XYZ file of C-alpha atoms in Angstrom:
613
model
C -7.429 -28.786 16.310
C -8.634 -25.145 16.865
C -5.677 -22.984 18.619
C -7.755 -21.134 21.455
C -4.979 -18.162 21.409
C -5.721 -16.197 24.777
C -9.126 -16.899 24.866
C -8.480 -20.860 25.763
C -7.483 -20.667 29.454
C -10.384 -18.175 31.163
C -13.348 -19.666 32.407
C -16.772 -18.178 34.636
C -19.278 -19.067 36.553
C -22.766 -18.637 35.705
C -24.116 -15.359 34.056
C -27.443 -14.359 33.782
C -28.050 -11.926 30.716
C -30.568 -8.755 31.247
C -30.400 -7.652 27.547
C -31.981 -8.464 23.648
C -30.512 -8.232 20.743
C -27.724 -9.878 18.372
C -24.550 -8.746 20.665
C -27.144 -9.666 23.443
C -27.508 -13.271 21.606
C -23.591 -13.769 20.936
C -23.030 -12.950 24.655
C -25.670 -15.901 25.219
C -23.533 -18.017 22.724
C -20.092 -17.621 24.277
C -21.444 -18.567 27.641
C -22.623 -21.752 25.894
C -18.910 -22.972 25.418
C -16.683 -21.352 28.436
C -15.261 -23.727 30.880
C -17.321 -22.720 34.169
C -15.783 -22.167 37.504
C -17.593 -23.285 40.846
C -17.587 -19.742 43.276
C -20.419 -17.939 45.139
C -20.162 -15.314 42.551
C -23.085 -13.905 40.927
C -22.653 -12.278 37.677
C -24.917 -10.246 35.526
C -24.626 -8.731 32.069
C -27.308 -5.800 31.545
C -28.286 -2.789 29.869
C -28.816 0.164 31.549
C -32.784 0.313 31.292
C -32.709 -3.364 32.860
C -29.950 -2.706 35.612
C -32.662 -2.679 38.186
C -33.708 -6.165 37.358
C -30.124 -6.538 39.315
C -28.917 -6.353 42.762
C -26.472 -3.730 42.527
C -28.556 -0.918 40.756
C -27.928 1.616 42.884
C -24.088 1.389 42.521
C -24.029 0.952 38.475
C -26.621 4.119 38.303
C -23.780 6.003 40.588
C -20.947 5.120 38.228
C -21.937 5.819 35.137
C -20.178 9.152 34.069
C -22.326 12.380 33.297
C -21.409 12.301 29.878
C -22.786 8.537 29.414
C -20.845 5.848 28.091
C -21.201 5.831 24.853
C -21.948 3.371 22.312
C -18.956 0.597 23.479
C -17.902 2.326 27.232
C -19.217 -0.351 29.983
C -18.947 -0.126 34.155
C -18.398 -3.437 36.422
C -19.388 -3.220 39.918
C -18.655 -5.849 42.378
C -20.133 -6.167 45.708
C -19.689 -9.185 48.137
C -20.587 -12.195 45.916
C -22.404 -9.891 43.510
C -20.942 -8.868 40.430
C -22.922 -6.521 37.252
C -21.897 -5.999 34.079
C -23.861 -3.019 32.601
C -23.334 -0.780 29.157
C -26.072 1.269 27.399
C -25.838 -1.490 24.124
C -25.015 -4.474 22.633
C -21.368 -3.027 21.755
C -20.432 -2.415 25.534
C -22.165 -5.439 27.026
C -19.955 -7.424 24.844
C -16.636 -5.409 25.346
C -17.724 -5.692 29.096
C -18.204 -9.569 29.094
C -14.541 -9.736 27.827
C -13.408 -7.688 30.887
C -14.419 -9.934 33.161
C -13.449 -12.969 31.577
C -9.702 -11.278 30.917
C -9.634 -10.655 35.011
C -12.193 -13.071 36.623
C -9.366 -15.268 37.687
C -7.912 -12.023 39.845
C -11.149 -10.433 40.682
C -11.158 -9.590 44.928
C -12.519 -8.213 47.132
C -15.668 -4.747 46.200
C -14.456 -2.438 43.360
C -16.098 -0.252 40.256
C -14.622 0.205 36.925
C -15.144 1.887 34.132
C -14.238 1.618 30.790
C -14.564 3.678 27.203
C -12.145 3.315 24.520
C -9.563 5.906 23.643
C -10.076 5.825 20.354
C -13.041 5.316 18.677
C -12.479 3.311 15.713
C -9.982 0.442 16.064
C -9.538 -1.772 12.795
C -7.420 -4.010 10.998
C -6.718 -4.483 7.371
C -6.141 -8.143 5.507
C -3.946 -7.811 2.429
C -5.480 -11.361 1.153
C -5.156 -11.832 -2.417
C -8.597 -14.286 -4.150
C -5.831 -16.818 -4.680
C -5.493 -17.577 -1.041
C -1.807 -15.992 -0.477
C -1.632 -13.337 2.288
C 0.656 -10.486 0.448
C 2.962 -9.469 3.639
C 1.551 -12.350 5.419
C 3.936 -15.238 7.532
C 1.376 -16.904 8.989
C 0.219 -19.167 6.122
C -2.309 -18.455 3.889
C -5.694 -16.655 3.494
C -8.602 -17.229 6.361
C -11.224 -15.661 4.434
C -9.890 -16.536 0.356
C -9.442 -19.341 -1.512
C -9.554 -20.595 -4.802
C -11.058 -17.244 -6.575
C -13.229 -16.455 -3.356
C -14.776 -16.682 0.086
C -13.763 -20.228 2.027
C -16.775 -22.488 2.102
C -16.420 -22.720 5.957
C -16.796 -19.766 7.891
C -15.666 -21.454 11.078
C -12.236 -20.005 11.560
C -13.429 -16.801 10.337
C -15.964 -16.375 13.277
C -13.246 -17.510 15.835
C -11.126 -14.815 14.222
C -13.769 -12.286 14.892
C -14.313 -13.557 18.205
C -10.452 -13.303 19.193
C -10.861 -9.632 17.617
C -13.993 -8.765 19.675
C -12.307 -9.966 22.847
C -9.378 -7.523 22.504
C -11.920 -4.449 21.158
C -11.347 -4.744 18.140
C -14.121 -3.125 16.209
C -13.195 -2.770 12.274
C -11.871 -4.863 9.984
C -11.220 -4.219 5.972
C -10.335 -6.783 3.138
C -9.643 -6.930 -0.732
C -10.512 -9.118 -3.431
C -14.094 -9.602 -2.320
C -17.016 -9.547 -4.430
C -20.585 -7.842 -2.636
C -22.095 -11.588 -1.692
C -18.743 -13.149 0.103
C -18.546 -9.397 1.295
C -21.748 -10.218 3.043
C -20.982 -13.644 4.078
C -18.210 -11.966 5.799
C -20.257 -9.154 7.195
C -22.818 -11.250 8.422
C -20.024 -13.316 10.727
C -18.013 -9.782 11.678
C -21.227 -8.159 12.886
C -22.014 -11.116 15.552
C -19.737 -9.509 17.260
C -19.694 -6.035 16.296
C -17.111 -5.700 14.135
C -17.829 -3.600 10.950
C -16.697 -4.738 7.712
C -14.502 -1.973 4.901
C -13.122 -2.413 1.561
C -10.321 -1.699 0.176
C -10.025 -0.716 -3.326
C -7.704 0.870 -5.803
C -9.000 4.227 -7.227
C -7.589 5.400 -10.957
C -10.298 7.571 -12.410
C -10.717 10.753 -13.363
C -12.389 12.724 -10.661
C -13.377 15.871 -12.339
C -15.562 12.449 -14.528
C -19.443 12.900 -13.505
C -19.961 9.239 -14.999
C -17.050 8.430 -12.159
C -18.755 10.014 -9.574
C -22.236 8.226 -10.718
C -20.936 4.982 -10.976
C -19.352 4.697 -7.578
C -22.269 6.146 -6.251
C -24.353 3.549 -7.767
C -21.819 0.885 -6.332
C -22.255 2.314 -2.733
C -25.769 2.020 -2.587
C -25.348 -1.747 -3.536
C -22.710 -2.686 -1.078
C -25.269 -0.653 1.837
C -27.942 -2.125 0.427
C -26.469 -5.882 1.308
C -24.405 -4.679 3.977
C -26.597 -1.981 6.027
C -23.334 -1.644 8.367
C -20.798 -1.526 6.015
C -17.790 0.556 7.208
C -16.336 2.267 3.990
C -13.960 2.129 1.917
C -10.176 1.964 2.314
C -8.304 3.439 -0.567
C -5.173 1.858 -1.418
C -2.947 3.213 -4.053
C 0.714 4.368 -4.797
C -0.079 7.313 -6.715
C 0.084 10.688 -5.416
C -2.470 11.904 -3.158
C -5.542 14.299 -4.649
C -8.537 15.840 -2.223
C -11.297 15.218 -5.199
C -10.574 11.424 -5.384
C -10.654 11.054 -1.856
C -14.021 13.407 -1.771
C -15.370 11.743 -4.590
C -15.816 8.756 -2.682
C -16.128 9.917 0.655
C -19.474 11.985 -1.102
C -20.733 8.622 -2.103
C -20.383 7.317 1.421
C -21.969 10.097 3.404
C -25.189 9.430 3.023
C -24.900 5.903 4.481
C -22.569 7.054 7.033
C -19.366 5.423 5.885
C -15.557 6.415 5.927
C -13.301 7.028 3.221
C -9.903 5.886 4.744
C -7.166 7.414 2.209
C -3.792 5.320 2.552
C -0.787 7.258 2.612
C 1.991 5.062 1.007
C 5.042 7.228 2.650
C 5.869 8.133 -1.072
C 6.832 6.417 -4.833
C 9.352 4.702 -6.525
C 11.891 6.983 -8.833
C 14.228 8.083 -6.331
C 17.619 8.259 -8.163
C 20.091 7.123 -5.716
C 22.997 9.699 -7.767
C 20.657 13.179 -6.137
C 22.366 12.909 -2.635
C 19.184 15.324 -1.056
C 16.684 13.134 -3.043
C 14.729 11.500 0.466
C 11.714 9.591 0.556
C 10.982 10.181 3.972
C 9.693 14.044 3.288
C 7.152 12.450 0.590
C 4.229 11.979 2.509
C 4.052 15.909 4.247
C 5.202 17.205 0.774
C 2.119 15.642 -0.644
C -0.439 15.884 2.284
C 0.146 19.395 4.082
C -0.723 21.479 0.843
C -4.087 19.272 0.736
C -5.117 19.672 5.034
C -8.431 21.412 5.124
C -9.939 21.004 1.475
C -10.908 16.908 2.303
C -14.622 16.746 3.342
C -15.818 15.624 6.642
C -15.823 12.002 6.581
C -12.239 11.128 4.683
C -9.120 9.785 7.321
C -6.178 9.926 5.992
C -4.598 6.488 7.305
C -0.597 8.102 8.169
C 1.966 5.414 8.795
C 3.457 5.844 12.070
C 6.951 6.786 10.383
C 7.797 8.155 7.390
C 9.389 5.120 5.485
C 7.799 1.830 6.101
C 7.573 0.230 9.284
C 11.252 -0.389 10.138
C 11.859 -1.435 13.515
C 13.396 2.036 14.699
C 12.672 5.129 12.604
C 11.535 8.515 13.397
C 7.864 9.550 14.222
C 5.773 10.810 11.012
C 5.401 14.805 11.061
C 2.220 14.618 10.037
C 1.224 12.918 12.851
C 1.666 16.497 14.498
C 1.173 18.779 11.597
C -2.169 17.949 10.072
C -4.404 20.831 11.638
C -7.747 20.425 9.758
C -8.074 16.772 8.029
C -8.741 14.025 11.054
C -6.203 10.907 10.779
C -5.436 7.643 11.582
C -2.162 6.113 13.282
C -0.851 2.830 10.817
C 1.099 0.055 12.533
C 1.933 -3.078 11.113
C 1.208 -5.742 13.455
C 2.554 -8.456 10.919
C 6.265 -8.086 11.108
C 7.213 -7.029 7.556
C 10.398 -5.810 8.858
C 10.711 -7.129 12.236
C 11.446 -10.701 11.693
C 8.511 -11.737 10.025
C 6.883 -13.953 13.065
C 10.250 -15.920 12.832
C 12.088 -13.744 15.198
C 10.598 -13.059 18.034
C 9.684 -9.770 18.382
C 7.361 -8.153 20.779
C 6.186 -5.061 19.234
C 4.701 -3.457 22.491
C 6.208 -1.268 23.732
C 7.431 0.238 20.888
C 3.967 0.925 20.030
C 3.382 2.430 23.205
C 5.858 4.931 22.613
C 4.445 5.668 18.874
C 0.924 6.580 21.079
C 2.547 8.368 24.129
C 4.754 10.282 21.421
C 4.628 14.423 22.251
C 3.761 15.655 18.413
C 4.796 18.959 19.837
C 7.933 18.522 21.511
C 6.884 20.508 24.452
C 4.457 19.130 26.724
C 1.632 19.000 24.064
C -0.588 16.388 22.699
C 0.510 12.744 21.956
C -0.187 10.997 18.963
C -3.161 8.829 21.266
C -4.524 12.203 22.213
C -4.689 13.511 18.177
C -5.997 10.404 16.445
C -9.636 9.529 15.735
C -8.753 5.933 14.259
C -5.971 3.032 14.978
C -5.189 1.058 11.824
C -3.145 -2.455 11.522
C -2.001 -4.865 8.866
C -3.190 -7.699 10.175
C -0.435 -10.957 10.931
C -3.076 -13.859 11.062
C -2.812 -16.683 8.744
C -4.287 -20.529 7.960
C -1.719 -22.118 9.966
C -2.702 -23.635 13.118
C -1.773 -21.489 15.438
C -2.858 -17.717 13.769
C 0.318 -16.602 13.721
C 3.190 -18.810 12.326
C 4.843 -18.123 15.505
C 2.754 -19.009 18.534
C 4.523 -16.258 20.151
C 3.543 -13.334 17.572
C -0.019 -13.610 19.056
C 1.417 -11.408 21.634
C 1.156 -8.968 19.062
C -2.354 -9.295 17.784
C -2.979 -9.141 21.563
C -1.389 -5.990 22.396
C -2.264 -4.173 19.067
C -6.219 -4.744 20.421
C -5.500 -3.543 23.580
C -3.244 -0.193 23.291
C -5.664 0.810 20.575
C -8.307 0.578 23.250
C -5.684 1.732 26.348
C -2.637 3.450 24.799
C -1.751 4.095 28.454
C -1.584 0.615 28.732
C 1.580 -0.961 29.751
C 2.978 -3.140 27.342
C 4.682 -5.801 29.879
C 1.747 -5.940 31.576
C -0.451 -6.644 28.738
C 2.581 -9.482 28.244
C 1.758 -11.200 31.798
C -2.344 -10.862 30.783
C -1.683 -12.698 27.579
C 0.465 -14.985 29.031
C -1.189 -15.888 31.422
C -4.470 -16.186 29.243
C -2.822 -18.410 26.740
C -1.111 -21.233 28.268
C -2.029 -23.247 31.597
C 1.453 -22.592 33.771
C 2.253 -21.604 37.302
C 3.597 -17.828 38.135
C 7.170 -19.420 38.055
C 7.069 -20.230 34.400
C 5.084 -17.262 33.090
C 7.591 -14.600 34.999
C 10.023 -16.547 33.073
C 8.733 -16.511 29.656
C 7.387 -12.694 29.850
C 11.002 -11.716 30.505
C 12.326 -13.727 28.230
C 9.772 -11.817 25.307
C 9.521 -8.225 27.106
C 13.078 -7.106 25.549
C 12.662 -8.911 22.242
C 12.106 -5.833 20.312
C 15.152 -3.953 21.406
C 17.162 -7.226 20.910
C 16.188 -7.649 17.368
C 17.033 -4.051 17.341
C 20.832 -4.468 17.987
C 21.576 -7.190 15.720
C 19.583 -5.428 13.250
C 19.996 -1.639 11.479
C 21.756 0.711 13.608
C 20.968 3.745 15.419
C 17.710 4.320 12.842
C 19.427 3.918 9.907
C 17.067 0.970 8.085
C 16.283 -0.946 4.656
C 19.386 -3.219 5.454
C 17.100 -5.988 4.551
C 17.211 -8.220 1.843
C 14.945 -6.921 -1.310
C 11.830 -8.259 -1.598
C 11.323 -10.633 1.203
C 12.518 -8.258 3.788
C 14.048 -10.862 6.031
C 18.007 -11.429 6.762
C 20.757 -8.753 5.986
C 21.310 -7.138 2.701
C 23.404 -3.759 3.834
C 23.589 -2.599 0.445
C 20.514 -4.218 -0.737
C 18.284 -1.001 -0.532
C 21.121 1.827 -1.307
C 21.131 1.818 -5.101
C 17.161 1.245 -5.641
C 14.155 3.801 -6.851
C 13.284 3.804 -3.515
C 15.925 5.796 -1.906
C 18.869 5.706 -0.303
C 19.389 4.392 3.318
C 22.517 4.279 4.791
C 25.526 6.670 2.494
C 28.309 4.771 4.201
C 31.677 5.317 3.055
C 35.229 4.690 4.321
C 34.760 8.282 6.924
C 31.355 7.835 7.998
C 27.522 6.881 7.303
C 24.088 8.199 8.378
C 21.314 10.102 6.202
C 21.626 14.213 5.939
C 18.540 15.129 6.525
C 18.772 18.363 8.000
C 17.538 21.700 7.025
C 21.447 23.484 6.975
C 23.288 20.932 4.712
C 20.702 18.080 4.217
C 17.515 17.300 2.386
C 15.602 19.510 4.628
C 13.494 16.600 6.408
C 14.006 18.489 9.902
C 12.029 21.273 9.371
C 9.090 19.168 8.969
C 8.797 19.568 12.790
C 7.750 21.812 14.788
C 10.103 23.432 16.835
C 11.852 22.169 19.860
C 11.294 19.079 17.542
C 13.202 20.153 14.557
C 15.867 21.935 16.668
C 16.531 18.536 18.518
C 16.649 16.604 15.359
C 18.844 19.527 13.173
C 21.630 19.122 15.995
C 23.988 16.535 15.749
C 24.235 16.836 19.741
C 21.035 16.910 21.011
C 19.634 14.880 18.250
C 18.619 11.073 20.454
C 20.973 8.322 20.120
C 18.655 5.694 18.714
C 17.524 8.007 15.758
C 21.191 9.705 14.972
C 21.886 7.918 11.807
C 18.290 8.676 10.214
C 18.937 12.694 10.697
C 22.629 13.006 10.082
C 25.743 11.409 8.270
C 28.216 11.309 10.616
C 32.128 10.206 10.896
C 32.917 6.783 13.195
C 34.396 8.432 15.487
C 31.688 10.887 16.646
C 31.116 10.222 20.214
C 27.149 9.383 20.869
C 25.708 10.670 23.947
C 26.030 7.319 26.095
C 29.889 8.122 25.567
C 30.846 5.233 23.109
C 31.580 5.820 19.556
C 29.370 5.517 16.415
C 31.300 2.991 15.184
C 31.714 1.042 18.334
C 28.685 1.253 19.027
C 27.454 -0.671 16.121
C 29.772 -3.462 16.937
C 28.883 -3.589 20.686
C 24.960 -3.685 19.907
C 25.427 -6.530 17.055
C 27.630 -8.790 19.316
C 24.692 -7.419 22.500
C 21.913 -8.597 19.710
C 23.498 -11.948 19.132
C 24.117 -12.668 22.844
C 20.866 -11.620 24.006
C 19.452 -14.249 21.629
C 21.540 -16.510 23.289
C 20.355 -16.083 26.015
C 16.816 -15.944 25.272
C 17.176 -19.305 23.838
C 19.166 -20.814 26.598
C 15.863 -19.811 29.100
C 13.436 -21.387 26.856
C 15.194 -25.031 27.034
C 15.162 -24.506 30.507
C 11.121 -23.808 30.579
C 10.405 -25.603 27.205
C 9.202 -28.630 28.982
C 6.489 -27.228 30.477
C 4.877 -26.681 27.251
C 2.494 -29.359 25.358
C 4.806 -30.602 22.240
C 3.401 -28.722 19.200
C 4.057 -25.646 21.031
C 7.464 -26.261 22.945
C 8.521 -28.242 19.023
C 7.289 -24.265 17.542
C 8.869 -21.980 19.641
C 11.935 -24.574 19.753
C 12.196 -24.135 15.876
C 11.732 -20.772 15.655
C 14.095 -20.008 18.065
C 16.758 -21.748 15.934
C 16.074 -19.530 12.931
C 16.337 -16.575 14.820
C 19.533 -17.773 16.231
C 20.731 -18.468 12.416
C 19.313 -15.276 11.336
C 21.245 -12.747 14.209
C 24.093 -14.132 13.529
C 24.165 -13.722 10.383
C 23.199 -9.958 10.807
C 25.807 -9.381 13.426
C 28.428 -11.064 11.041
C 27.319 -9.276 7.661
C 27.117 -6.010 9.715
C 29.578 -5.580 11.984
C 32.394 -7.295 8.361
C 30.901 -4.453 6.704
C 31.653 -1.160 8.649
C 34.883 -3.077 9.574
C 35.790 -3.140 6.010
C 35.068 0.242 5.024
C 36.572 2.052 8.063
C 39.438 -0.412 8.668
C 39.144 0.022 12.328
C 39.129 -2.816 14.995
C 37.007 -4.015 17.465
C 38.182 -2.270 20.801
C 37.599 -5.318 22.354
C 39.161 -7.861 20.126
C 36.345 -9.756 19.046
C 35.979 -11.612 15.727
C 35.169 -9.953 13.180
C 34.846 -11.674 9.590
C 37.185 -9.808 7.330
């Protein structure tokens, strides 16, 4: 049985459809098989050279901005019983018909919106190997592989692309595809106007004219079965150089593709004995000489921080230092690091703090304002329900929509997909979006302290390891010892990673006192008795947050048996199960944390709590 996600609750009444085309025709398609709802409403979906074939011309004509809307923008004017959807293509008409199915149900009374998304290109990338596993993938296996290549059935794939489409979604990329499953693929993405990207591994010589020639020739075979092919996503560990990348991006431009360059936030061969040796600068060190000399049509894809993804660490410079090169923001919508769609962990609004984030420090532009592109690793799997978890489709949800919005507010994207995904009164939906709203800060607390990260268990990346990261290639994490713990990296005694910033920035981060609580242990090694700004100390402050962590789950597990019922059983029997793992799982962090900083520092619990010893 197909798992609707969000898209299984809406419903409309009848449309009629001013517009031709293919978006035109899926439009046509989707009304085909949505539950309709008997009202007086009229609704019609037009372009803007057939809004006169409509009632409310006039009013559409007056809303559309001076400036147009653009390829995907779209307005909705209601009047009375009258309601028009109108956009100047196929790409808005279609991000417009989501709209109003997303808010039909609340619709009232006359209003006019309008919409255009605040960042142009929105994609996800699939790290599906041709074997059918899903490398960073907890959700089952491959949608789109199996077996050496494309699935025979494209069925899930479309309602994958039409769950994408619906949350504006407008780029995907894969791996491991040859050119005819690329455009098997293609051809199901571009119903509704998604555009399809590769990603590939680039190890040649670029100075090579055969090099150049060759991919050149390879281009013009991918356009030549894909007309709308995207580009090309480079993926690779080694370090960065502006011909590769222009290399490529040369043998896109005349098809008008994108070369997105993937910046992997640095190498192995780290050696844990060089105490100033940090991973963290990697990524500026190798990208600010190289801002300017990329040509026109390269992104460099920057991860949002400058490790990898952990659930608190600080914002990538680069995000606020790259002058000349245009970039997009990574996130990682499946949860690598974040309890790998066992835990619950709604990612939200800690993504809407990576896009409201002030690169300058003073007042200037955020991170939404600076990027032209919004780039995901994507959490969706073969089992039933997408996401492993049926509550990590909260996240595919809100990814779509903050890449669209980044404005948006995160709990109230939690109510709309809520509220879109299972049939429940108000009661039980207030219930369940508090219970999820916090989730991220909870995992949090019974996780790595104050942005100190990597105390995850090597290679999976789930459950405590404290020490598991501290002696590896890839750097060290923590530096705790029997006085105190926390990563120098500041410009006066540390490895410098500070004055990456700009200034207030770096000044905030280079003092121990004004540098914020949450990120304390990522810029500075400190003794357990420093007092944090919200009075406690460093020390007790880890044990208060791990027994907080553990509790909270708790209590987020006690309100689900109280709601659970409501549920149908494969979903209550889901979220029952994985709420029992997480349970496990934050205990066992709390325990393993909280026995380890006790051990070193010898000091107590102020509050007598047990602590294993």
């Amino acid at each position: 049985m197909t798992d609707h996600a969000w898209l299984g609750t809406q419903q409309l009444p009848e449309v009629t459809v001013h517009a031709s085309g293919a978006l035109a025709q899926t439009i046509r398609a989707e009304l085909r098989q949505i539950r309709r709802v008997r009202t007086d409403v009229q609704v019609a979906v037009c372009t803007l050279t057939r809004v006169r074939e409509t009632p409310l011309w006039r009013e559409v004509e007056a809303a559309v901005p001076e400036h147009g809307l653009g390829v995907e923008g779209f307005v909705v004017v209601r009047r009375g019983n009258d309601l028009v959807v109108a956009a100047e293509g196929g790409h808005g008409l279609l991000y417009g018909y989501f709209y109003v199915l997303r808010y039909f149900e609340w619709m009232s009374g006359d209003f006019t919106v309008v919409e255009q998304p605040a960042v142009p290109i929105r994609m996800l990338d699939h790290t599906d190997q041709l074997s059918g596993s899903v490398e960073r993938g907890y959700s089952g296996g491959s949608i789109f592989l199996r077996d050496g290549g494309v699935v025979p059935d494209l069925t899930r794939v479309r309602a994958y692309a039409r769950l994408l489409a619906s949350i504006g979604i407008n780029a995907v990329s894969f791996a491991n595809a040859e050119l005819p499953d690329v455009a098997r693929l293609a051809s199901v993405f571009r119903e509704y106007g998604i555009a399809v990207s590769l990603v590939v591994e680039f190890t040649d010589d670029p100075s090579d004219e055969r090099v150049a020639r060759w991919w050149s020739t390879m281009v013009g075979r991918v356009y030549d079965a894909v007309p709308d092919f995207g580009g090309l996503v480079v993926r690779t560990g080694r370090p960065p150089h502006a011909e590769s990348a222009n290399l490529l991006a040369r043998a896109l431009a005349p098809y008008g593709g994108t070369l997105f360059w993937r910046g992997s936030g640095g190498e192995q061969g780290h050696d844990w004995r060089h105490r100033l040796t940090d991973r963290a600068r990697a990524a500026y060190d190798q990208f600010i000489p190289l801002d300017g000399r990329f040509e026109e049509n390269v992104v460099l894809q920057v991860k949002h921080g400058p490790l990898d993804f952990q659930v608190r660490e600080a914002m990538s410079p680069l995000l606020g230092e790259l002058q000349e090169t245009a970039f997009a923001l990574e996130l990682q919508v499946t949860q690598e690091y974040s309890g790998q769609q066992k835990d619950l962990c709604y990612l939200g609004p800690w993504w809407r703090e990576i896009l409201q984030f002030d690169t300058s420090g003073g007042g200037g532009a955020t991170v939404a304002d600076r990027i032209g592109a919004i780039v995901a690793v994507s959490n969706v799997g073969d089992d039933p329900n997408w996401t492993g978890h049926k509550l990590a489709q909260s996240n595919l949800y809100a990814f779509g929509r903050l890449a669209w919005d980044p404005a948006a507010d995160p709990v109230s994207l939690l109510h709309e997909w809520v509220a879109a995904t299972f049939a429940m009164d108000d009661r039980t939906r207030s219930e369940l979006v508090t219970i999820m709203s916090g989730s991220w800060r909870t995992y949090e607390r019974y996780t790595a302290p104050l942005g100190v990260g990597y105390m995850v268990m090597p290679t999976t990346h789930y459950g405590p390891s404290v020490n598991g990261y501290e002696y590896s290639a890839w750097g060290t994490y923590h530096f705790a010892d029997r006085y105190g713990v926390g990563v120098d990296r500041t410009v006066k005694t540390g490895s410098g990673f500070t004055g990456q910033y700009p200034e207030p920035l770096a000044g905030m981060y280079e003092d121990v006192n004004t540098c914020p609580d949450e990120l304390l242990l990522f810029f500075h090694h400190v003794a357990y008795d420093h007092v944090l700004q919200n009075g406690s100390t460093v020390l007790q402050h880890i044990y208060d947050t791990h027994f907080q962590g553990y509790a909270e789950v708790e209590a987020m597990v006690a309100r689900w048996r109280v709601i659970s019922e409501r549920f149908e059983p494969v979903v209550r029997e889901n979220i029952t199960d994985r709420f029992e793992a997480q349970l496990a799982n934050a205990r066992e962090w709390r325990d393993q944390v909280n026995t380890f900083f006790y051990r070193l520092s010898g000091v107590p619990d102020a509050h007598g709590r047990t602590i294993h010893r």
